[in-house]
Tab-separated table of C-alpha atoms and ligand atoms in Angstrom:
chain	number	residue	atom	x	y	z
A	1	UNK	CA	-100.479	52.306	64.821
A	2	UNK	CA	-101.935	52.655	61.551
A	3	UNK	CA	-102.469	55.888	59.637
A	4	UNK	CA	-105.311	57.530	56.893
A	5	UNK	CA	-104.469	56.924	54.084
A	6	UNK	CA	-106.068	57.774	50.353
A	7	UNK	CA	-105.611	58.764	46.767
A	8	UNK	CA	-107.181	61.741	44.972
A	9	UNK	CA	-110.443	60.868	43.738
A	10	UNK	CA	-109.263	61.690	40.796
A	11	UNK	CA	-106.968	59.611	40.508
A	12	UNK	CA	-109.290	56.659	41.065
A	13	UNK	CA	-111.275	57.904	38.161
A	14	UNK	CA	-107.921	57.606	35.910
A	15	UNK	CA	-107.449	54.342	36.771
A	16	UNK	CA	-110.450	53.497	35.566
A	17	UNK	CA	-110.605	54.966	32.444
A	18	UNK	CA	-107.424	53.355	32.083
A	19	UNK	CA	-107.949	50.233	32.533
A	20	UNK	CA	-111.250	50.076	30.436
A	21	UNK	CA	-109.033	51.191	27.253
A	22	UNK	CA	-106.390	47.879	27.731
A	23	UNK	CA	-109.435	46.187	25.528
A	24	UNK	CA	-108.038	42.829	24.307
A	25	UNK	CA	-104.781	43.301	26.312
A	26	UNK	CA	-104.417	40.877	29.815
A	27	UNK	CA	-106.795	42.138	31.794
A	28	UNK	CA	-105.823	44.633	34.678
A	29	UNK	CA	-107.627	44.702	38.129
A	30	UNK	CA	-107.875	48.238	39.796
A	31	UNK	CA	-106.681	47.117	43.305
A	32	UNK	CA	-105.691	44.317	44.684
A	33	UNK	CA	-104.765	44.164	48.208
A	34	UNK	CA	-103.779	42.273	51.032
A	35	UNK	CA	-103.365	42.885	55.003
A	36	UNK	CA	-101.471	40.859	57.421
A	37	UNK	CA	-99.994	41.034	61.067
A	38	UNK	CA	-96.305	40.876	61.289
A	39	UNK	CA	-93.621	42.862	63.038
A	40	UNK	CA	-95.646	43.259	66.164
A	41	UNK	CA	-98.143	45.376	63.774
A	42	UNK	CA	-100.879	45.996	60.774
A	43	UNK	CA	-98.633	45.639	57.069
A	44	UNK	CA	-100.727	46.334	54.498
A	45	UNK	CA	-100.182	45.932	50.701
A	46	UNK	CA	-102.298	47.620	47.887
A	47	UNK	CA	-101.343	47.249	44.700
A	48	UNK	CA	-102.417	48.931	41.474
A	49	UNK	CA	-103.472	48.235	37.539
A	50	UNK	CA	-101.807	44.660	37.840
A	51	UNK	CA	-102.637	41.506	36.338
A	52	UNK	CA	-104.143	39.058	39.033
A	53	UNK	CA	-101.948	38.466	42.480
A	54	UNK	CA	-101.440	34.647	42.806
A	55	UNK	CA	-101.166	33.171	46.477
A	56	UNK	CA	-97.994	32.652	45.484
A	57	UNK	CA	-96.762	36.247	44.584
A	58	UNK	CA	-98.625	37.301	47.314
A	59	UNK	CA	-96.427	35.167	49.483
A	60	UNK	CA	-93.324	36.436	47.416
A	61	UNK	CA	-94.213	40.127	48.468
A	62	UNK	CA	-94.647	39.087	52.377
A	63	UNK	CA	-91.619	37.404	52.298
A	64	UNK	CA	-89.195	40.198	53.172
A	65	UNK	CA	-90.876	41.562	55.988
A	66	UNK	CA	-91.365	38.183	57.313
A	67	UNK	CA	-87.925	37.621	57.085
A	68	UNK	CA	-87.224	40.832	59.043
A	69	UNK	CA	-89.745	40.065	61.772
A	70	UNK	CA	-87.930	36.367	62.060
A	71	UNK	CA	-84.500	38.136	62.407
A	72	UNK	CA	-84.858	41.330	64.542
A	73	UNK	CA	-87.927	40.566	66.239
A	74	UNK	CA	-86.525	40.978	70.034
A	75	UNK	CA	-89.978	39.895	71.447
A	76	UNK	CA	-88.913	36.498	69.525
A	77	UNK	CA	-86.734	34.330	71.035
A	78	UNK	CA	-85.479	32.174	68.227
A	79	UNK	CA	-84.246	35.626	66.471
A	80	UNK	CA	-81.064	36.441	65.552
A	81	UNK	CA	-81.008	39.889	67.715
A	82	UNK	CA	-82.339	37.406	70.998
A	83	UNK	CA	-79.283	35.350	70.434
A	84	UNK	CA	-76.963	38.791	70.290
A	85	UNK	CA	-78.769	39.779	73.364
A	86	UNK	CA	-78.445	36.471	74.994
A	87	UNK	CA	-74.795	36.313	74.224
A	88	UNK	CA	-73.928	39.940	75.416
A	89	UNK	CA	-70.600	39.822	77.111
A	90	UNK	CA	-70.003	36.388	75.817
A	91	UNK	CA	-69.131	36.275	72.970
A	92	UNK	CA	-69.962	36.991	69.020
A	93	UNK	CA	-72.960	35.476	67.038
A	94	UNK	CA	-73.345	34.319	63.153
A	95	UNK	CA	-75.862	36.591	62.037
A	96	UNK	CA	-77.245	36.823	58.282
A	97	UNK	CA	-76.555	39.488	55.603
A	98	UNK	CA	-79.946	40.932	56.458
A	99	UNK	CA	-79.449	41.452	60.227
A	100	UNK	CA	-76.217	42.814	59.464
A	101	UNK	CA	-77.114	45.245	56.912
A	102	UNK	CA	-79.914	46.411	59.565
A	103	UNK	CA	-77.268	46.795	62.301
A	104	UNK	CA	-74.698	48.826	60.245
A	105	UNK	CA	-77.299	51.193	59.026
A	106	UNK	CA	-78.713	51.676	62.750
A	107	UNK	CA	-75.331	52.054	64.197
A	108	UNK	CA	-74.243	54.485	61.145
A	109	UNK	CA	-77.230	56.578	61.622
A	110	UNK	CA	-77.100	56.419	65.275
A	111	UNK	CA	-74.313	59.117	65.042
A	112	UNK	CA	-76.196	61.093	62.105
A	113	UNK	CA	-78.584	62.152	64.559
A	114	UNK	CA	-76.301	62.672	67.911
A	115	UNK	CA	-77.439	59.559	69.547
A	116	UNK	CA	-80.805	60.446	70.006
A	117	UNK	CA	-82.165	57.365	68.156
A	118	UNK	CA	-79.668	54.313	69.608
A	119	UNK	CA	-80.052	50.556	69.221
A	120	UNK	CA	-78.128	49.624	72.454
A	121	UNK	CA	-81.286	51.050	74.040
A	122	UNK	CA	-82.596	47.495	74.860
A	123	UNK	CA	-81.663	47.445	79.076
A	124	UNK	CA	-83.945	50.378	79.493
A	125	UNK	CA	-86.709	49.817	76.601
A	126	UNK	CA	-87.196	46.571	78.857
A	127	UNK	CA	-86.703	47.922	82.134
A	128	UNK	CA	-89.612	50.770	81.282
A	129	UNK	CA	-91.864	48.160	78.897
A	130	UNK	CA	-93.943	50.650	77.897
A	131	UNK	CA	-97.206	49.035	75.927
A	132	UNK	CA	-96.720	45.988	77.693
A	133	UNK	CA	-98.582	44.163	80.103
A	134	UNK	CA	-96.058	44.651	82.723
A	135	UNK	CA	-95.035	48.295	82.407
A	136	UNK	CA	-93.580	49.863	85.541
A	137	UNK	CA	-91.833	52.460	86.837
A	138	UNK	CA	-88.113	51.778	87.277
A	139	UNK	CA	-86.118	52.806	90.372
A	140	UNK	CA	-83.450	55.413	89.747
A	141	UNK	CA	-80.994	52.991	90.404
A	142	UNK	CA	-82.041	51.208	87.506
A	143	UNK	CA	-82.396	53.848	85.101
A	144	UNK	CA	-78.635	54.521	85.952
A	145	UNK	CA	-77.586	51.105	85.409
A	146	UNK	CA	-79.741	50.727	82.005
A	147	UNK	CA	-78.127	53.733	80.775
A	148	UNK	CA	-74.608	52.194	81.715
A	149	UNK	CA	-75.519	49.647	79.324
A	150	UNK	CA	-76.380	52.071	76.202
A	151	UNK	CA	-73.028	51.450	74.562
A	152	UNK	CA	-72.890	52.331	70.613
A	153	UNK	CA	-69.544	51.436	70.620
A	154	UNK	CA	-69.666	48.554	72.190
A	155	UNK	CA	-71.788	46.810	69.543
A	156	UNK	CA	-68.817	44.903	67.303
A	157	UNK	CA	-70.010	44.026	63.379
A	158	UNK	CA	-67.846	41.979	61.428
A	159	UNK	CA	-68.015	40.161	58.170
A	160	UNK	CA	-65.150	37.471	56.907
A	161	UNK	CA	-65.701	35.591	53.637
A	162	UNK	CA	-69.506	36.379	53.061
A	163	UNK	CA	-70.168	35.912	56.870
A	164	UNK	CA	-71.521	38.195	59.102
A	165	UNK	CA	-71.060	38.530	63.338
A	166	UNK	CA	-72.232	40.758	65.711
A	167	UNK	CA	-71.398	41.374	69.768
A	168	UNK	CA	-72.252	43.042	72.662
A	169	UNK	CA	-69.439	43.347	74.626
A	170	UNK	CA	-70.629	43.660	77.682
A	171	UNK	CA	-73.172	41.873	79.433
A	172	UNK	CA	-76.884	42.919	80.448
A	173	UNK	CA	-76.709	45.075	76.987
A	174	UNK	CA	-79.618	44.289	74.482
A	175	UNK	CA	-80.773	45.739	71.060
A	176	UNK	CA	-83.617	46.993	70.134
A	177	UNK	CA	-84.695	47.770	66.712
A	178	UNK	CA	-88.118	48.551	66.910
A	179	UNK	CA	-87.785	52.630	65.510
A	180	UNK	CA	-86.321	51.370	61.949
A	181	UNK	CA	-86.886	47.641	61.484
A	182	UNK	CA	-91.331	48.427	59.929
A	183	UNK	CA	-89.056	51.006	57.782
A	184	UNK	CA	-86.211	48.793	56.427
A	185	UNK	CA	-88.851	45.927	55.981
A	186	UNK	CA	-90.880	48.429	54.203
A	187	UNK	CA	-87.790	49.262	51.636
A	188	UNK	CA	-87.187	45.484	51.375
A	189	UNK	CA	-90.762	45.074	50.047
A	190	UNK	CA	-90.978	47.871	47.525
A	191	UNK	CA	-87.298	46.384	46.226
A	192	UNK	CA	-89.697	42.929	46.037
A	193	UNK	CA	-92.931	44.663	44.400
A	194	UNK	CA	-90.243	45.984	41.450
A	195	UNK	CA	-88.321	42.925	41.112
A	196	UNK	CA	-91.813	40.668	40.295
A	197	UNK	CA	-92.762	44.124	37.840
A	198	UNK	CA	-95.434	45.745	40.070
A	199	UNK	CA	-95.314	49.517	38.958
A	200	UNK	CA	-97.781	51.328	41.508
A	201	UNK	CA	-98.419	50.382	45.185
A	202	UNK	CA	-99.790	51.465	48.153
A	203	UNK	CA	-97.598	49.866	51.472
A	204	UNK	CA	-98.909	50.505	54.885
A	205	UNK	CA	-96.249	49.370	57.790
A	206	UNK	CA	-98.017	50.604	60.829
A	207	UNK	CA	-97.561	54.079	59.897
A	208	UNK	CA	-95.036	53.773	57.983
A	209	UNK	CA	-96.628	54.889	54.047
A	210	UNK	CA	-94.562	54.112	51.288
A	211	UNK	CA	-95.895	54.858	47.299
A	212	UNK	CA	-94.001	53.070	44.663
A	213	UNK	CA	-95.243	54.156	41.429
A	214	UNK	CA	-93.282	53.829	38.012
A	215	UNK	CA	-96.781	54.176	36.061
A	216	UNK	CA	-96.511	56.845	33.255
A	217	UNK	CA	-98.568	59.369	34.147
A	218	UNK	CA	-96.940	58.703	37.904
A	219	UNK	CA	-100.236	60.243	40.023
A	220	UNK	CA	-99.942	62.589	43.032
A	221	UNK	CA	-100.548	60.253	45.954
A	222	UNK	CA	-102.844	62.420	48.837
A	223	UNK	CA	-101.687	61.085	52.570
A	224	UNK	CA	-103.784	61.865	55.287
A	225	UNK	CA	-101.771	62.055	58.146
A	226	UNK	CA	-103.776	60.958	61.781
A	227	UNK	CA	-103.564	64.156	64.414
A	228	UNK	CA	-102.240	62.826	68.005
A	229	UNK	CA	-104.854	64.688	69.091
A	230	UNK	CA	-108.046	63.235	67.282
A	231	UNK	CA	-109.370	60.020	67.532
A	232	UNK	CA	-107.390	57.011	65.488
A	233	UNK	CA	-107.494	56.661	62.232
A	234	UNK	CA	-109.148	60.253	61.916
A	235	UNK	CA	-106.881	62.627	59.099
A	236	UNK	CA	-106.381	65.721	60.427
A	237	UNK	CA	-103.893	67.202	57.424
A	238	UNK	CA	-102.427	65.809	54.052
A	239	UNK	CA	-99.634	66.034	52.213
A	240	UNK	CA	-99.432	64.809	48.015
A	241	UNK	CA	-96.209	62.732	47.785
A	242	UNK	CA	-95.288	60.791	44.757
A	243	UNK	CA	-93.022	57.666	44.694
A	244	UNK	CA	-91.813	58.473	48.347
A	245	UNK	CA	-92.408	57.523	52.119
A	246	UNK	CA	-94.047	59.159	55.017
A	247	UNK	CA	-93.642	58.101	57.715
A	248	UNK	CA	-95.065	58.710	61.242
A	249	UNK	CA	-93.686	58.796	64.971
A	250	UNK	CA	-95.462	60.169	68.031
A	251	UNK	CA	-96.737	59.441	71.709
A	252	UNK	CA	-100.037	58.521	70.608
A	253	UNK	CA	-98.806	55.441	68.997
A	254	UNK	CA	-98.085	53.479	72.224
A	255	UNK	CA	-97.994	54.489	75.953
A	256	UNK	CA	-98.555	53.072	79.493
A	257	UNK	CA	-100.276	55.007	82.473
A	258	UNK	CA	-98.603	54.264	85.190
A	259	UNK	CA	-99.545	55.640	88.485
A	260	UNK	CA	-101.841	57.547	86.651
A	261	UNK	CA	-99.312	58.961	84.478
A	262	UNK	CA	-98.707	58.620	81.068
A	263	UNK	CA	-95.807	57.494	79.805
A	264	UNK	CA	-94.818	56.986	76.089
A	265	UNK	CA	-92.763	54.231	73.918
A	266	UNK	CA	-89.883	56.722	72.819
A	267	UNK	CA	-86.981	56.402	75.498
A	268	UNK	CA	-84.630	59.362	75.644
A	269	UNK	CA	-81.004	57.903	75.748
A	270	UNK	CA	-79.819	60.558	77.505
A	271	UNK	CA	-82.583	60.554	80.790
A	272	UNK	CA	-83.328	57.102	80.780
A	273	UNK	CA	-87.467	58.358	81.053
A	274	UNK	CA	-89.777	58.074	78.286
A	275	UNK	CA	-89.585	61.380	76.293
A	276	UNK	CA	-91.668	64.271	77.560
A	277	UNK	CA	-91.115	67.071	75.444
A	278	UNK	CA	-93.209	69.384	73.668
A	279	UNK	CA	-93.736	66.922	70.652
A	280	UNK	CA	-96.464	64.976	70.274
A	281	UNK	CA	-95.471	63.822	66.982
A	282	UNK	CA	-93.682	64.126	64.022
A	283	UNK	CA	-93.830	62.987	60.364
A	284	UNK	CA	-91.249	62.989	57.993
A	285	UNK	CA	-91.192	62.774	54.548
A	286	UNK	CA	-87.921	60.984	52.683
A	287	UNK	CA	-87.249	59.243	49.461
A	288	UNK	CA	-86.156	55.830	52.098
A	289	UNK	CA	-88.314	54.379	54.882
A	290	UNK	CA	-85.839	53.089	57.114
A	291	UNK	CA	-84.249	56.517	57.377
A	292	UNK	CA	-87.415	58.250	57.597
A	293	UNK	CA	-88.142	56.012	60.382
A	294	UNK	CA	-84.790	56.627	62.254
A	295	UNK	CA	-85.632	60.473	62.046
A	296	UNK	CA	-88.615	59.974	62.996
A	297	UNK	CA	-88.147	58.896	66.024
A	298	UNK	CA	-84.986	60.995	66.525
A	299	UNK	CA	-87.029	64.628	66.102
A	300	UNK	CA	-89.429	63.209	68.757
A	301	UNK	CA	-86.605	62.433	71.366
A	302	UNK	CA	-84.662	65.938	70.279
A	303	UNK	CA	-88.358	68.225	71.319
A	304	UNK	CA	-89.295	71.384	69.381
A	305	UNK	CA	-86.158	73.583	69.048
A	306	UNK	CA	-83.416	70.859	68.289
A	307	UNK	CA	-86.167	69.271	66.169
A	308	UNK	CA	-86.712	72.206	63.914
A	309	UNK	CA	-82.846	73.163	64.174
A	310	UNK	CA	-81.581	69.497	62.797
A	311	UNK	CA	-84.993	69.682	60.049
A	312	UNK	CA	-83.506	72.776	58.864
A	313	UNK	CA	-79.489	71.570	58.470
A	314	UNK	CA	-80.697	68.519	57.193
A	315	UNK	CA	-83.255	70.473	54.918
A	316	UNK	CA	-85.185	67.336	55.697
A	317	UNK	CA	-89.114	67.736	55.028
A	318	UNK	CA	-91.492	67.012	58.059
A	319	UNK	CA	-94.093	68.426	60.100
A	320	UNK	CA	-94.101	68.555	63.509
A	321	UNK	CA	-96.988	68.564	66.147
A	322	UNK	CA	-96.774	70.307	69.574
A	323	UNK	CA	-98.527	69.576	72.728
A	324	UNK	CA	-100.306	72.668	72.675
A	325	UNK	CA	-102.383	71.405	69.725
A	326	UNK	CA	-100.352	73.960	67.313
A	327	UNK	CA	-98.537	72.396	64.272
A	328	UNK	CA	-95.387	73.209	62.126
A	329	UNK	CA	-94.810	72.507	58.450
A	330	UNK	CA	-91.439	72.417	56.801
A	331	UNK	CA	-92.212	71.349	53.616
A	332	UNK	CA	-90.626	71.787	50.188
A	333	UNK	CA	-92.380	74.974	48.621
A	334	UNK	CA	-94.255	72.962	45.655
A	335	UNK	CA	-95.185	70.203	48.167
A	336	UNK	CA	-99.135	70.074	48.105
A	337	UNK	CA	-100.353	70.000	51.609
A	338	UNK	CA	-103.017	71.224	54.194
A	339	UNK	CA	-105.497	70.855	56.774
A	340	UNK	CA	-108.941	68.734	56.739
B	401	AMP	P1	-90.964	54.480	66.406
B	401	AMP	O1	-92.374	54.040	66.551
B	401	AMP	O2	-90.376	54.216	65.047
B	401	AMP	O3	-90.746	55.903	66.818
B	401	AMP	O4	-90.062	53.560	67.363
B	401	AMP	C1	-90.308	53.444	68.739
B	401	AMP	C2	-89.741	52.133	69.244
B	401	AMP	O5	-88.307	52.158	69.144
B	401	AMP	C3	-90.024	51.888	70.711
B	401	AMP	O6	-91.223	51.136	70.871
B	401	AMP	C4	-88.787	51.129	71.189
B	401	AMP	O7	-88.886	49.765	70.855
B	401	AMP	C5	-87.687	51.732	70.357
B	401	AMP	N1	-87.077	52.945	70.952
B	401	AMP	C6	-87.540	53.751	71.946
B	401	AMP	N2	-86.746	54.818	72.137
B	401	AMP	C7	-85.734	54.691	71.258
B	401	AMP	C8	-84.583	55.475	70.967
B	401	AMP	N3	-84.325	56.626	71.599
B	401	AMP	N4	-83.718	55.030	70.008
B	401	AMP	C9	-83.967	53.867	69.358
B	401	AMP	N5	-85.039	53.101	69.567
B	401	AMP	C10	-85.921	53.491	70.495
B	402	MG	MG1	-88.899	55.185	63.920
């Protein structure tokens, strides 16, 4: 789940001068950094010419994305979106500003991108369990009632006097947030890093790579960016971003073989079957995590030509990798990039 990434070398060398001219000033440490499992995956925090991280800042700084996994973790059953799912067809549920935030921004963006990325996608992400131990191949049957139960609309969010509710309205429907929550957790954080006065970080959300950097100079950040075709964790192209996010979506991340077939994570809402397109991945590169993460996912269900169509209307930067090993880069013209 995790991608490559660096800084220039140069860079590096900056810092260093840098920080040996503060003289008598507080001294600064390089890098400080810190790595912890949460939201089902590897979130990583480096951060940059800062005076020394206490336990407790360091604590401050996982505390959004902790939060997050506590509220929208669907594999957790004390969390907010179990009880929605639990209460499908029931009736509503108190949920907190957080989860309700997250839902309104799915559902909004849900119709940016034609329903290709959909939160009511729950019935079938659990029918299918793909990267689970108990992944299987549905019935048709099934497939047709788990698609029954991908209802947008049917999701109800409601706030009264600074309180929030969500329903399902139907029951056997269940959310599943797992294409934006690593990115909006990811925003939460950098929001955090600002608010204690961090000015240049590195975050690392399972693939998700956001750069906050306020420094003056602000450096050019290289990403490497992991091929689905090489082994993990091996860069197979870069791209220099500054105080922005890149984030990462593809069928390399997490699959089951099932009858000796492969099947991937990303579930198209409108077949039911894991997508089989000719994607292998995509990465997008946006100003916000959380919607670089709902496009990222969305360009993977869409395959090559509505993929490259929506890129192009949105005038979104990304690059997309086919199956046949080939890659496609719409980038902004000044936007640094190539291959390793
Ligand atoms: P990502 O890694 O961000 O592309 O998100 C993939 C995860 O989102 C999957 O593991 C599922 O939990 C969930 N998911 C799968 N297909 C969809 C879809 N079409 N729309 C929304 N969420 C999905
Ligand atoms: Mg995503």
């Amino acid at each position: 789940m995790r991608k490559f990434s660096f800084m220039l070398p140069i860079f590096l060398i900056l810092i260093l001068l840098l920080s040996s001219c503060e003289g008598a000033k507080k001294a600064k440490l390089e890098v400080q950094d810190r790595t912890e499992f949460v939201l089902n995956t590897i979130i990583s925090v480096a951060v940059y010419e800062s005076e020394e991280m206490t336990e407790g800042l360091w604590n401050d700084i996982y505390k959004p994305v902790r939060e997050v996994d506590a509220l929208v973790n669907r594999f957790n059953r004390d969390s907010e979106l179990s009880k929605i799912n639990e209460y499908a067809g029931k009736c509503e549920v108190e949920i907190s500003k957080t989860t309700y935030d997250l839902l309104s921004f799915a559902k909004e963006k849900s119709q940016e991108v034609n329903g290709a990325f959909n939160i009511t996608i729950g019935a079938l992400t659990s029918l299918w369990n793909i990267g689970g131990e108990e992944a299987r191949l549905p019935s048709e049957a099934e497939i047709r009632d788990g698609l029954a139960k991908m209802k947008l609309d049917k999701l109800l969010l409601r706030s009264e006097d600074n309180r929030y509710y969500a329903e399902l309205k139907e029951e056997g429907m269940s959310l599943d947030l797992g294409a934006v929550a690593k990115g909006y957790a990811a925003e939460l954080t950098k929001l955090k890093l600002r608010e204690l006065g961090v000015q240049r970080a590195l975050l690392d959300f399972g693939g998700n790579i956001l750069i906050l950097d306020e420094l003056e100079p602000a450096k050019d950040w290289k990403i490497g960016l992991q091929s689905p075709f090489k082994e993990r964790g091996e860069a197979f192209m870069y791209v220099v971003v500054g105080d922005e996010t890149v984030v990462s979506s593809g069928d390399y991340e997490r699959f089951s073989i099932i009858n000796g077939v492969k099947y991937q994570h990303i579930i198209n809402p409108f077949t039911g079957y894991p997508v089989d397109n000719d994607l292998s991945g995509v990465s997008v590169i946006e100003e916000n995590s959380a919607l670089a993460d709902v496009y990222s996912t969305s360009l993977m269900v869409m395959g090559k030509e509505k993929a490259r169509e929506f890129i192009e209307a949105k005038k979104l930067e990304a690059i997309l990798f086919y199956k046949d090993g080939s890659h496609e880069v719409f980038l902004k013209e000044n936007r640094e990039n190539g291959t390793l």
